[in-house]
Amino acid sequence: MIEGYEQAAVGAEERLAAAADLDAVSGVERELLGRRSLFADAKRRLADLAPGDRAEAGRRLNEARARVETAAAGARERLAAADRDDRHAAERLDLTERLPHTVPLSRGRLHPVTQARDRLEDVFVGMGYTVAEGPEVETAWYNFEALNIPDWHPARGSFDTIFVNLGEPEEVMLRSHTSPVQIRVMEKRKPPVYIVAPGRTFRTDTADATHLPAFNQIEGLAVDRNITMGDLAGTIDEFVRAFFGREVKSRLRPSYFPFTEPSAEFDISRPDGSWLELGGCGMVHPNVLSNCGIDPEEWQGFAFGFGIDRLAVMRHEIDDIREFVNSDTRFLRQF
Ligand code: DAH
C-alpha cells in the first residue's frame, strides 16, 4: 500500500517541476494533499493496518507527503519569479528609446505677436532701454488721472474702457493702454529713465478685421536732462528702420494726447509712397512728471505708444487681425 503512495508522490514531484502555471500547482495539491485527496485517504486507511506496521507506514507516508509539499512550494516560487520577470520586461521604460514615427511630429512655435514683441524688445534693448511691466487691472489714478486725464476730461470717453465692478464706480478697470506703466516706473525710479513696456490692453471694441477687444501695446518712455522733440523723432526713426528695414522712413504729424505736450502721431512709409499710421508720441506733459514727483524744470522726457498686433498685421500683410486669436495652426504655421 505504502509503495503506491510513494509512487504517486514521485509522479506529483515531476508534474510540479513541469507545471506551467499556478492552476496546475493547485490541481496537484488538491489531488494529493487536500481534504478529499490521496494522502488524506491514506491517513484514514492507516487505522486498518496492524498496530506493529502502523508507525513505519505513518512515517513513510508523512515523508512522501512532505516531498509533495516541498515540490509544490518550489513550483509556486519558480512561477512567481517568472511572473515578476515578465512584468518587469513588459513595464520596462527605455528612456533613451526613440520610436520611429509614421506621422511627422509638428513643432510648436512662437505666436507672430509674441515674435513681434520679442523683436521690439530686442531693438529697444539694443538702444539702451530696459523692459518694464505693469498690472493689467488698473485704478483710475494710473490709467487716467496721473496721465493728466481728470474725470471730467473728454479723452476718457475715447478710451472705451472696460471697468471692473470693484470699489467706487469706474474706479477699477482693465487698462486701456500701456501708458499707466510710465507712471508706475516714474513713481519708483529717479531719472534718467529709459524703458519700454509691452503688454496686454483692453477696450470695449467688438472684434472685427482691424480691432480686438484684448490687444497688445508697447509703451516707451525716456526721461533725462535736455531731452528734445528731436531725440523723439530720431528714436522713432531708428526703431522703425531697425524693425522694418533701412528703406522704411517715419514721420511725425501733430496730434493731441493729454499726457504729452506737444503730441504727435507717427507714420511709416510704404513701398508705394503712402504713409501708414503706427502710434502716438510726444514730450511728457509737465503735469505727468509732477504727478510722479519729478521736477519738470530739471527733467524732460518723451513717450510713445503703439499697437503690437497692428504692427504684426502690417509686417506680415495679414488682412484680418482676428486670425491672431483663432488658434488655427494652418495660419500660425506660416510665421
Ligand atoms: N496711450 C495712447 C493710446 O493708447 C498712445 C500713446 C500716445 C502713448 C502718446 C504715448 C504717447 O506714450 O506719448 O492711444
Short mmCIF file of C-alpha atoms and ligand atoms in Angstrom, two decimals:
data_model
loop_
_atom_site.label_atom_id
_atom_site.label_comp_id
_atom_site.label_asym_id
_atom_site.label_seq_id
_atom_site.Cartn_x
_atom_site.Cartn_y
_atom_site.Cartn_z
CA MET A 1 0.00 0.00 0.00
CA ILE A 2 2.69 2.48 1.00
CA GLU A 3 4.62 1.96 -2.24
CA GLY A 4 1.60 3.14 -4.20
CA TYR A 5 1.55 6.44 -2.30
CA GLU A 6 5.27 6.87 -2.66
CA GLN A 7 4.91 6.29 -6.41
CA ALA A 8 2.17 8.95 -6.51
CA ALA A 9 4.43 11.37 -4.66
CA VAL A 10 7.22 10.90 -7.22
CA GLY A 11 4.73 11.45 -10.06
CA ALA A 12 3.48 14.58 -8.34
CA GLU A 13 7.01 15.94 -7.97
CA GLU A 14 7.54 15.52 -11.71
CA ARG A 15 4.26 17.25 -12.54
CA LEU A 16 5.06 20.12 -10.22
CA ALA A 17 8.52 20.58 -11.70
CA ALA A 18 6.88 20.89 -15.12
CA ALA A 19 3.88 23.00 -14.02
CA ALA A 20 3.41 25.93 -16.40
CA ASP A 21 1.09 27.97 -14.15
CA LEU A 22 -0.35 28.27 -10.67
CA ASP A 23 -3.54 26.44 -11.66
CA ALA A 24 -1.51 23.32 -12.43
CA VAL A 25 0.17 23.54 -9.00
CA SER A 26 -3.17 23.93 -7.22
CA GLY A 27 -4.51 20.95 -9.14
CA VAL A 28 -1.74 18.67 -7.89
CA GLU A 29 -2.16 19.96 -4.33
CA ARG A 30 -5.87 19.33 -4.42
CA GLU A 31 -5.37 15.83 -5.74
CA LEU A 32 -2.71 14.75 -3.25
CA LEU A 33 -2.84 16.98 -0.17
CA GLY A 34 -6.36 18.34 0.18
CA ARG A 35 -9.24 17.15 2.32
CA ARG A 36 -10.50 14.57 -0.16
CA SER A 37 -7.08 13.76 -1.54
CA LEU A 38 -4.92 10.71 -1.95
CA PHE A 39 -2.93 11.34 1.23
CA ALA A 40 -6.00 12.18 3.29
CA ASP A 41 -7.42 8.85 2.21
CA ALA A 42 -4.12 7.09 3.07
CA LYS A 43 -4.15 8.56 6.55
CA ARG A 44 -7.62 7.16 7.16
CA ARG A 45 -6.51 3.77 5.93
CA LEU A 46 -3.61 3.67 8.42
CA ALA A 47 -6.19 2.69 11.01
CA ASP A 48 -6.75 -0.57 9.15
CA LEU A 49 -3.15 -1.63 9.50
CA ALA A 50 -1.84 -3.90 12.16
CA PRO A 51 -0.55 -1.82 15.11
CA GLY A 52 3.05 -3.07 14.54
CA ASP A 53 3.13 -1.80 10.93
CA ARG A 54 1.35 1.43 11.59
CA ALA A 55 4.27 3.59 12.86
CA GLU A 56 6.54 2.71 9.97
CA ALA A 57 3.80 3.28 7.41
CA GLY A 58 2.85 6.60 9.01
CA ARG A 59 6.44 7.80 8.89
CA ARG A 60 6.84 6.90 5.19
CA LEU A 61 3.51 8.44 4.35
CA ASN A 62 4.45 11.70 6.08
CA GLU A 63 7.74 11.72 4.27
CA ALA A 64 6.06 11.28 0.88
CA ARG A 65 3.56 13.98 1.72
CA ALA A 66 6.34 16.37 2.78
CA ARG A 67 8.11 15.81 -0.53
CA VAL A 68 4.99 16.80 -2.42
CA GLU A 69 4.54 19.86 -0.24
CA THR A 70 8.13 20.96 -0.79
CA ALA A 71 7.80 20.42 -4.54
CA ALA A 72 4.58 22.49 -4.61
CA ALA A 73 6.18 25.36 -2.69
CA GLY A 74 9.16 25.25 -5.05
CA ALA A 75 6.90 25.35 -8.09
CA ARG A 76 4.98 28.35 -6.71
CA GLU A 77 8.19 30.21 -6.10
CA ARG A 78 9.52 29.41 -9.57
CA LEU A 79 6.29 30.60 -11.19
CA ALA A 80 6.15 33.80 -9.12
CA ALA A 81 9.72 34.67 -10.08
CA ALA A 82 8.99 34.06 -13.77
CA ASP A 83 5.86 36.20 -13.49
CA ARG A 84 7.87 39.02 -11.92
CA ASP A 85 10.44 38.86 -14.71
CA ASP A 86 7.70 39.00 -17.33
CA ARG A 87 6.14 42.02 -15.66
CA HIS A 88 9.45 43.82 -15.40
CA ALA A 89 10.12 43.18 -19.05
CA ALA A 90 6.67 44.43 -20.02
CA GLU A 91 6.82 47.54 -17.86
CA ARG A 92 10.39 48.46 -18.62
CA LEU A 93 10.86 52.02 -19.79
CA ASP A 94 13.73 52.79 -22.07
CA LEU A 95 14.27 56.48 -21.61
CA THR A 96 16.71 56.59 -24.50
CA GLU A 97 14.33 54.93 -26.89
CA ARG A 98 13.14 56.82 -29.98
CA LEU A 99 10.12 55.38 -31.67
CA PRO A 100 10.04 55.69 -35.41
CA HIS A 101 7.04 57.93 -36.12
CA THR A 102 4.77 57.49 -39.06
CA VAL A 103 3.13 60.91 -38.70
CA PRO A 104 5.74 63.69 -38.82
CA LEU A 105 5.88 65.46 -35.48
CA SER A 106 4.93 69.11 -35.75
CA ARG A 107 6.92 71.59 -33.77
CA GLY A 108 5.29 74.37 -31.81
CA ARG A 109 6.43 77.90 -32.49
CA LEU A 110 6.06 81.38 -31.08
CA HIS A 111 2.90 83.28 -31.95
CA PRO A 112 3.55 86.05 -34.52
CA VAL A 113 2.54 88.68 -31.96
CA THR A 114 5.00 87.22 -29.45
CA GLN A 115 7.66 87.27 -32.14
CA ALA A 116 6.92 90.93 -32.88
CA ARG A 117 7.04 91.75 -29.18
CA ASP A 118 10.36 89.94 -28.74
CA ARG A 119 11.87 91.77 -31.70
CA LEU A 120 10.64 95.12 -30.42
CA GLU A 121 12.22 94.43 -27.06
CA ASP A 122 15.46 93.45 -28.78
CA VAL A 123 15.52 96.64 -30.84
CA PHE A 124 14.94 98.87 -27.82
CA VAL A 125 17.29 96.95 -25.54
CA GLY A 126 19.87 97.47 -28.27
CA MET A 127 19.23 101.21 -27.92
CA GLY A 128 19.83 101.10 -24.16
CA TYR A 129 16.27 100.70 -22.90
CA THR A 130 15.14 98.22 -20.25
CA VAL A 131 11.83 96.35 -20.25
CA ALA A 132 9.21 97.26 -17.62
CA GLU A 133 5.84 95.73 -16.77
CA GLY A 134 2.67 96.82 -15.04
CA PRO A 135 -0.61 95.22 -13.97
CA GLU A 136 -3.43 94.56 -16.42
CA VAL A 137 -6.03 95.70 -13.89
CA GLU A 138 -5.52 99.35 -13.03
CA THR A 139 -7.06 102.12 -10.97
CA ALA A 140 -8.34 105.39 -12.41
CA TRP A 141 -5.25 107.11 -10.98
CA TYR A 142 -2.79 105.15 -13.08
CA ASN A 143 -4.91 104.65 -16.19
CA PHE A 144 -6.15 108.26 -16.32
CA GLU A 145 -5.56 110.82 -13.59
CA ALA A 146 -1.80 110.66 -13.24
CA LEU A 147 -1.66 110.80 -17.04
CA ASN A 148 -3.32 114.20 -16.90
CA ILE A 149 -6.79 112.90 -17.76
CA PRO A 150 -9.07 114.08 -14.89
CA ASP A 151 -12.55 112.59 -14.68
CA TRP A 152 -14.22 115.48 -16.48
CA HIS A 153 -11.80 115.16 -19.41
CA PRO A 154 -13.44 114.23 -22.73
CA ALA A 155 -10.44 112.00 -23.58
CA ARG A 156 -11.66 109.48 -21.00
CA GLY A 157 -14.56 108.59 -23.24
CA SER A 158 -12.27 107.95 -26.19
CA PHE A 159 -10.60 105.04 -24.41
CA ASP A 160 -13.72 102.78 -24.43
CA THR A 161 -12.67 101.44 -21.06
CA ILE A 162 -13.78 98.11 -19.61
CA PHE A 163 -14.49 98.75 -15.94
CA VAL A 164 -14.23 96.16 -13.20
CA ASN A 165 -17.02 96.06 -10.65
CA LEU A 166 -14.84 96.82 -7.63
CA GLY A 167 -14.78 99.80 -5.28
CA GLU A 168 -16.29 103.10 -6.44
CA PRO A 169 -17.96 103.11 -9.87
CA GLU A 170 -15.39 103.46 -12.70
CA GLU A 171 -12.52 103.31 -10.22
CA VAL A 172 -11.01 99.94 -11.23
CA MET A 173 -10.57 98.87 -14.85
CA LEU A 174 -8.72 96.72 -17.32
CA ARG A 175 -6.00 99.07 -18.51
CA SER A 176 -6.99 100.68 -21.80
CA HIS A 177 -3.38 101.43 -22.77
CA THR A 178 0.15 100.71 -21.54
CA SER A 179 0.70 104.38 -20.58
CA PRO A 180 -0.01 103.70 -16.86
CA VAL A 181 3.28 101.79 -16.76
CA GLN A 182 5.02 105.17 -17.31
CA ILE A 183 3.54 106.35 -14.01
CA ARG A 184 4.43 103.16 -12.16
CA VAL A 185 8.03 103.37 -13.34
CA MET A 186 8.50 107.09 -12.61
CA GLU A 187 6.97 106.70 -9.13
CA LYS A 188 9.67 104.19 -8.25
CA ARG A 189 12.75 105.30 -10.18
CA LYS A 190 14.57 108.57 -10.33
CA PRO A 191 15.61 109.77 -13.80
CA PRO A 192 17.34 109.11 -16.07
CA VAL A 193 14.74 106.53 -17.17
CA TYR A 194 14.72 104.65 -20.46
CA ILE A 195 12.09 101.92 -20.56
CA VAL A 196 9.75 100.11 -22.90
CA ALA A 197 6.65 98.40 -21.51
CA PRO A 198 4.91 95.85 -23.73
CA GLY A 199 1.70 94.22 -22.55
CA ARG A 200 -1.97 93.43 -22.96
CA THR A 201 -4.54 96.19 -23.11
CA PHE A 202 -8.32 96.10 -23.29
CA ARG A 203 -11.17 98.13 -24.75
CA THR A 204 -14.88 97.62 -25.34
CA ASP A 205 -14.28 97.19 -29.08
CA THR A 206 -16.16 94.47 -30.93
CA ALA A 207 -13.74 92.23 -32.77
CA ASP A 208 -13.58 92.94 -36.50
CA ALA A 209 -10.91 92.82 -39.20
CA THR A 210 -8.92 95.66 -37.60
CA HIS A 211 -9.91 95.52 -33.89
CA LEU A 212 -9.64 93.12 -30.98
CA PRO A 213 -11.08 93.86 -27.52
CA ALA A 214 -7.88 92.46 -25.99
CA PHE A 215 -4.78 93.62 -27.83
CA ASN A 216 -1.14 94.45 -27.16
CA GLN A 217 0.67 97.73 -26.95
CA ILE A 218 4.21 98.79 -26.29
CA GLU A 219 4.97 101.96 -24.40
CA GLY A 220 8.24 103.82 -24.50
CA LEU A 221 9.46 106.40 -22.01
CA ALA A 222 12.70 108.37 -21.82
CA VAL A 223 13.29 110.91 -19.05
CA ASP A 224 16.59 112.72 -18.83
CA ARG A 225 18.07 116.20 -18.89
CA ASN A 226 17.71 118.28 -22.05
CA ILE A 227 15.57 115.80 -23.94
CA THR A 228 14.02 117.33 -27.05
CA MET A 229 11.48 116.54 -29.71
CA GLY A 230 14.48 115.85 -31.97
CA ASP A 231 15.50 112.94 -29.71
CA LEU A 232 11.98 111.57 -30.01
CA ALA A 233 11.94 111.82 -33.80
CA GLY A 234 15.39 110.26 -34.06
CA THR A 235 14.48 107.40 -31.73
CA ILE A 236 11.33 106.60 -33.68
CA ASP A 237 13.19 106.74 -36.96
CA GLU A 238 15.90 104.45 -35.65
CA PHE A 239 13.42 101.92 -34.28
CA VAL A 240 11.33 101.91 -37.47
CA ARG A 241 14.38 101.21 -39.62
CA ALA A 242 15.69 98.54 -37.26
CA PHE A 243 12.31 96.84 -37.18
CA PHE A 244 11.04 97.19 -40.75
CA GLY A 245 14.25 97.71 -42.69
CA ARG A 246 16.58 100.54 -43.69
CA GLU A 247 14.39 101.68 -46.57
CA VAL A 248 11.38 102.45 -44.36
CA LYS A 249 11.01 106.07 -43.22
CA SER A 250 8.98 107.60 -40.41
CA ARG A 251 7.32 110.97 -39.91
CA LEU A 252 5.55 112.79 -37.09
CA ARG A 253 2.19 114.53 -37.51
CA PRO A 254 0.82 116.99 -34.92
CA SER A 255 -1.87 115.44 -32.75
CA TYR A 256 -3.28 115.58 -29.25
CA PHE A 257 -2.86 113.41 -26.16
CA PRO A 258 -3.47 114.74 -22.63
CA PHE A 259 -0.23 113.21 -21.32
CA THR A 260 2.11 114.77 -23.88
CA GLU A 261 2.75 118.35 -24.95
CA PRO A 262 3.39 118.71 -27.81
CA SER A 263 1.85 115.49 -29.10
CA ALA A 264 2.21 113.75 -32.41
CA GLU A 265 1.18 110.70 -34.32
CA PHE A 266 3.87 108.80 -36.16
CA ASP A 267 3.58 107.14 -39.53
CA ILE A 268 5.79 104.82 -41.52
CA SER A 269 6.36 104.92 -45.26
CA ARG A 270 5.08 102.19 -47.55
CA PRO A 271 6.72 100.99 -50.77
CA ASP A 272 4.01 102.73 -52.82
CA GLY A 273 4.91 106.07 -51.21
CA SER A 274 1.86 106.29 -48.96
CA TRP A 275 2.01 106.64 -45.16
CA LEU A 276 0.61 104.32 -42.54
CA GLU A 277 -0.26 105.45 -39.02
CA LEU A 278 1.54 103.46 -36.31
CA GLY A 279 1.11 105.17 -32.95
CA GLY A 280 1.15 108.22 -30.74
CA CYS A 281 4.00 110.08 -29.07
CA GLY A 282 5.09 113.38 -27.64
CA MET A 283 7.01 115.22 -24.94
CA VAL A 284 5.88 114.08 -21.48
CA HIS A 285 3.48 116.69 -20.07
CA PRO A 286 4.92 118.58 -17.07
CA ASN A 287 1.85 117.62 -15.03
CA VAL A 288 2.63 113.95 -15.57
CA LEU A 289 6.19 114.41 -14.31
CA SER A 290 4.95 116.36 -11.27
CA ASN A 291 2.35 113.68 -10.54
CA CYS A 292 5.26 111.25 -10.14
CA GLY A 293 7.36 113.58 -8.00
CA ILE A 294 9.72 114.53 -10.80
CA ASP A 295 10.61 118.20 -11.23
CA PRO A 296 9.70 119.24 -14.80
CA GLU A 297 12.13 122.16 -14.57
CA GLU A 298 15.00 119.77 -14.16
CA TRP A 299 13.89 116.79 -16.23
CA GLN A 300 12.20 116.36 -19.59
CA GLY A 301 11.03 113.30 -21.38
CA PHE A 302 9.40 111.84 -24.42
CA ALA A 303 6.96 108.96 -24.65
CA PHE A 304 5.37 106.89 -27.34
CA GLY A 305 2.89 104.02 -27.61
CA PHE A 306 1.55 101.79 -30.35
CA GLY A 307 -0.19 98.51 -31.02
CA ILE A 308 1.95 95.39 -31.37
CA ASP A 309 -0.77 93.33 -33.06
CA ARG A 310 -1.21 96.13 -35.60
CA LEU A 311 2.49 96.12 -36.22
CA ALA A 312 2.49 92.38 -36.85
CA VAL A 313 -0.50 92.78 -39.18
CA MET A 314 1.43 95.35 -41.20
CA ARG A 315 4.64 93.42 -41.26
CA HIS A 316 3.03 90.20 -42.50
CA GLU A 317 0.29 91.85 -44.58
CA ILE A 318 -2.46 89.98 -42.75
CA ASP A 319 -5.96 91.04 -43.80
CA ASP A 320 -7.86 90.10 -40.65
CA ILE A 321 -6.43 90.74 -37.17
CA ARG A 322 -8.80 88.11 -35.73
CA GLU A 323 -6.56 85.45 -37.24
CA PHE A 324 -4.27 86.12 -34.28
CA VAL A 325 -6.81 84.72 -31.82
CA ASN A 326 -8.38 81.93 -33.88
CA SER A 327 -5.63 79.43 -32.95
CA ASP A 328 -5.76 77.97 -36.44
CA THR A 329 -2.44 76.19 -36.81
CA ARG A 330 -2.62 76.41 -40.62
CA PHE A 331 -2.43 80.18 -40.19
CA LEU A 332 0.08 80.21 -37.34
CA ARG A 333 2.42 77.74 -39.05
CA GLN A 334 3.33 80.38 -41.61
CA PHE A 335 5.34 82.56 -39.21
N1 DAH B 1 -1.74 105.65 -24.87
C1 DAH B 1 -2.08 106.12 -26.22
C2 DAH B 1 -3.21 105.26 -26.77
O1 DAH B 1 -3.37 104.15 -26.37
C3 DAH B 1 -0.88 106.02 -27.12
C4 DAH B 1 0.17 107.00 -26.75
C5 DAH B 1 0.18 108.27 -27.29
C6 DAH B 1 1.14 106.67 -25.84
C7 DAH B 1 1.12 109.18 -26.97
C8 DAH B 1 2.13 107.58 -25.50
C9 DAH B 1 2.10 108.86 -26.07
O2 DAH B 1 3.09 107.32 -24.65
O3 DAH B 1 3.05 109.75 -25.74
O4 DAH B 1 -3.91 105.73 -27.62
#
